CSV table of C-alpha atoms and ligand atoms in Angstrom, one decimal:
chain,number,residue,atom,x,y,z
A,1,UNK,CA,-67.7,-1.3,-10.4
A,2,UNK,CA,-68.8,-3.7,-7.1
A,3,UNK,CA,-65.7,-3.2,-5.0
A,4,UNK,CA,-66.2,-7.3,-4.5
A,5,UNK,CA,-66.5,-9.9,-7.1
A,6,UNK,CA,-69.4,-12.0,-7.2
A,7,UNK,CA,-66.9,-14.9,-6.7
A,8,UNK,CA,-65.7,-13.3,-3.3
A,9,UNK,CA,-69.3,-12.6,-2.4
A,10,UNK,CA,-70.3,-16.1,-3.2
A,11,UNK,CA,-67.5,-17.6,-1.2
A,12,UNK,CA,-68.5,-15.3,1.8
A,13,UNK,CA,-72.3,-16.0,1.8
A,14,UNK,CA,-71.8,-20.0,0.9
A,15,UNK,CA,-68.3,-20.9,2.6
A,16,UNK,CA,-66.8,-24.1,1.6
A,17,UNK,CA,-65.4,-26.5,4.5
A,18,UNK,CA,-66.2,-24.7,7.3
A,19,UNK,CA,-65.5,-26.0,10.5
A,20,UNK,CA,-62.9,-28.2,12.5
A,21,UNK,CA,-60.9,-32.2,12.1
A,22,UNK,CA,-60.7,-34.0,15.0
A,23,UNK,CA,-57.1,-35.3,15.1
A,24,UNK,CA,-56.1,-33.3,12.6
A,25,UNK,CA,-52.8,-33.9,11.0
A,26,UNK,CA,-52.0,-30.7,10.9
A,27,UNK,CA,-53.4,-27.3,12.3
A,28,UNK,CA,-52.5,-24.0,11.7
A,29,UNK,CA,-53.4,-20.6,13.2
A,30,UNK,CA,-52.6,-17.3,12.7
A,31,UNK,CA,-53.6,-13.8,12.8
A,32,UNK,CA,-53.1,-10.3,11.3
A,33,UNK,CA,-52.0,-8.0,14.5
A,34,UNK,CA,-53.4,-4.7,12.9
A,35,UNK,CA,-57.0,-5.9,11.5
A,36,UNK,CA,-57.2,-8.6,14.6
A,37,UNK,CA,-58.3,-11.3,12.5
A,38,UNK,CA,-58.1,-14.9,13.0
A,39,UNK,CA,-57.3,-17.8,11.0
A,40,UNK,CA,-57.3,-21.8,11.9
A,41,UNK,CA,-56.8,-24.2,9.1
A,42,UNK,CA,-57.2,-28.0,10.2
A,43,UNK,CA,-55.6,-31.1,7.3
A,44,UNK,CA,-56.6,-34.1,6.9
A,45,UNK,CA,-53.2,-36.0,5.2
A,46,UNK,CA,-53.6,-39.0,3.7
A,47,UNK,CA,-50.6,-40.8,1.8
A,48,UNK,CA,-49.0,-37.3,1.2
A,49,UNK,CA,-52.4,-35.9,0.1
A,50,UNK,CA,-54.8,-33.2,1.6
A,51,UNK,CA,-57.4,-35.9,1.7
A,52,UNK,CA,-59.3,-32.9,3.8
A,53,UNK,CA,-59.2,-29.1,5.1
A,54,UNK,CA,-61.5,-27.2,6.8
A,55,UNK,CA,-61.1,-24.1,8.6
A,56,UNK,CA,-62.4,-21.2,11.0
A,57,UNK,CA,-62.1,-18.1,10.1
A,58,UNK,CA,-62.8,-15.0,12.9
A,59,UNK,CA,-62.3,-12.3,10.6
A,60,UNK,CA,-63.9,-10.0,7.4
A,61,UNK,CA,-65.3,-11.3,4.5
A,62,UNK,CA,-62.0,-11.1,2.0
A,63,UNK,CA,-60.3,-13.5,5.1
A,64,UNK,CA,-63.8,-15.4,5.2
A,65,UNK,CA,-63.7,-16.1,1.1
A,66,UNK,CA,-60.3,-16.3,0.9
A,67,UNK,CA,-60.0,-19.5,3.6
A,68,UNK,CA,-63.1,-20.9,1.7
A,69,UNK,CA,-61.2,-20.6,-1.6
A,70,UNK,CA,-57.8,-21.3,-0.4
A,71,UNK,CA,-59.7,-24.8,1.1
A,72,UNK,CA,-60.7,-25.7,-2.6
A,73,UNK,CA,-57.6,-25.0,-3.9
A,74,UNK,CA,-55.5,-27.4,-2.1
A,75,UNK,CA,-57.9,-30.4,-1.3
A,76,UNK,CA,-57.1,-33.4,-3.0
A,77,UNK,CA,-53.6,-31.8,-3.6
A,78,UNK,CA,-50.4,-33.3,-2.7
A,79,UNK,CA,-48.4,-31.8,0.5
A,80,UNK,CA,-45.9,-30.6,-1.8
A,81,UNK,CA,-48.5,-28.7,-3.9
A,82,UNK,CA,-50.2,-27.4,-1.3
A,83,UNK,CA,-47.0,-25.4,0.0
A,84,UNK,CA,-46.6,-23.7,-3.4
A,85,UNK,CA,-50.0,-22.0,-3.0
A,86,UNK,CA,-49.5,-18.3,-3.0
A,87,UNK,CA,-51.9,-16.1,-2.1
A,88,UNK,CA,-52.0,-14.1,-4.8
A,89,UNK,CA,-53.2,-17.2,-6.8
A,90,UNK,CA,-56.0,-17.5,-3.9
A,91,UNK,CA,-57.1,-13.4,-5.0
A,92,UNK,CA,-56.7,-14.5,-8.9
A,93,UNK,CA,-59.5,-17.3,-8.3
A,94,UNK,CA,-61.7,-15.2,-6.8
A,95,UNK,CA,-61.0,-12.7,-9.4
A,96,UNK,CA,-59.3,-10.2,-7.4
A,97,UNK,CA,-59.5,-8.2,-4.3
A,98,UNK,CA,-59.2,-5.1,-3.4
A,99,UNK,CA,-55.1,-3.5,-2.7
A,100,UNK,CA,-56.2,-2.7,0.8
A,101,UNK,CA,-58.0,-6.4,1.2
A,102,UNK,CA,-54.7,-8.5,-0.2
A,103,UNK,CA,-53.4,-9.0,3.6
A,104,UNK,CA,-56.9,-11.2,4.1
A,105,UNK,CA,-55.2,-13.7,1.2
A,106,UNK,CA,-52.0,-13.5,2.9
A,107,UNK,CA,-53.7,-14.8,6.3
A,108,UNK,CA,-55.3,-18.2,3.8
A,109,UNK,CA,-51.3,-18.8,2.8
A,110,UNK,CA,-49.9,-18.4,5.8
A,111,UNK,CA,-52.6,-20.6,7.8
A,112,UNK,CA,-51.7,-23.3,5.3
A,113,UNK,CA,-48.2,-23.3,5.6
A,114,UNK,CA,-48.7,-23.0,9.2
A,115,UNK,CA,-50.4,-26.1,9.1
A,116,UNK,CA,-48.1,-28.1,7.0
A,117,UNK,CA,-45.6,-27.1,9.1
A,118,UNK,CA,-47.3,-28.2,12.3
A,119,UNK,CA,-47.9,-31.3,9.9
A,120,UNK,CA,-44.4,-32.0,9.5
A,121,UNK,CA,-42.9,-31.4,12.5
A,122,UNK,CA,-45.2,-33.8,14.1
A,123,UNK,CA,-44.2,-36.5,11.4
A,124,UNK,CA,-40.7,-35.9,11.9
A,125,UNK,CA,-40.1,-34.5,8.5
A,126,UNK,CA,-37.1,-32.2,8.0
A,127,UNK,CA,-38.0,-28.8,5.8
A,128,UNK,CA,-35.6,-26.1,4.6
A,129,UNK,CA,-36.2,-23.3,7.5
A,130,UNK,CA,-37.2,-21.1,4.4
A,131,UNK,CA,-40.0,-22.6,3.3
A,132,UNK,CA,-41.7,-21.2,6.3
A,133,UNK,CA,-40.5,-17.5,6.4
A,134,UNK,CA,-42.6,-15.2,7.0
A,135,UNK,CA,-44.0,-12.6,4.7
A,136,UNK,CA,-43.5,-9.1,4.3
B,201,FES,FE1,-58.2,-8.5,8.6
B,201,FES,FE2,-59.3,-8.9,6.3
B,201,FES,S1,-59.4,-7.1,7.4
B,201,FES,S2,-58.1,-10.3,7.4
């Protein structure tokens, strides 16, 4: 069996919303200390919607599909959606990775929240603390 699924392989060669929003409502950046990898998401919010994403990605392929994935996922989404996104839904849509490539997923979830976060704290919205812990 391919180690990678042709959905991973297709969201590596062809990835969606590449790339950065001026005056973005909300950026988020974060990396994996071990692997060294890089994540930035960028949201565009419109009336409480992700009315656009786009992200960088400095990192291996898994991190590459998963941002491109992750990116589908929650445009057009309300914030509130957006924050439930795990990122072991982000692995089931692109039918799985493999055990020792799951932390690249974690990177797309945690970018995310990062930037709803940043999102919200430059709107002035109050969030439980929790909502932003950090994984395991
Ligand atoms: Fe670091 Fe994939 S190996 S995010």
């Amino acid at each position: 069996m391919a180690l990678y699924s042709e959905k991973v392989m297709d969201h590596f060669r062809n990835p969606r919303n590449v790339g950065t929003i001026e005056n973005a409502d909300g950026v988020g950046e974060v990396g994996n200390s071990v692997c060294g990898d890089i994540m930035k998401i960028y949201l565009k919010i419109e009336d409480d919607t992700i009315a656009d994403v786009k992200f960088e990605t400095f990192g291996c392929g898994s991190a590459i599909a998963s941002s491109s994935m992750a990116s589908e996922m929650i445009k057009g989404k309300k914030v509130s959606e957006a924050l439930t996104l795990t990122n072991k839904a982000v692995a089931e849509a692109l039918d799985g990775l493999p055990a020792h490539k799951m932390h690249c997923s974690v990177l797309a979830e945690e970018a995310i929240k990062a930037a709803l976060k940043d999102y919200y704290d430059k709107n002035g919205i109050s969030y439980e603390e929790s909502l932003f812990a950090e994984k395991e």
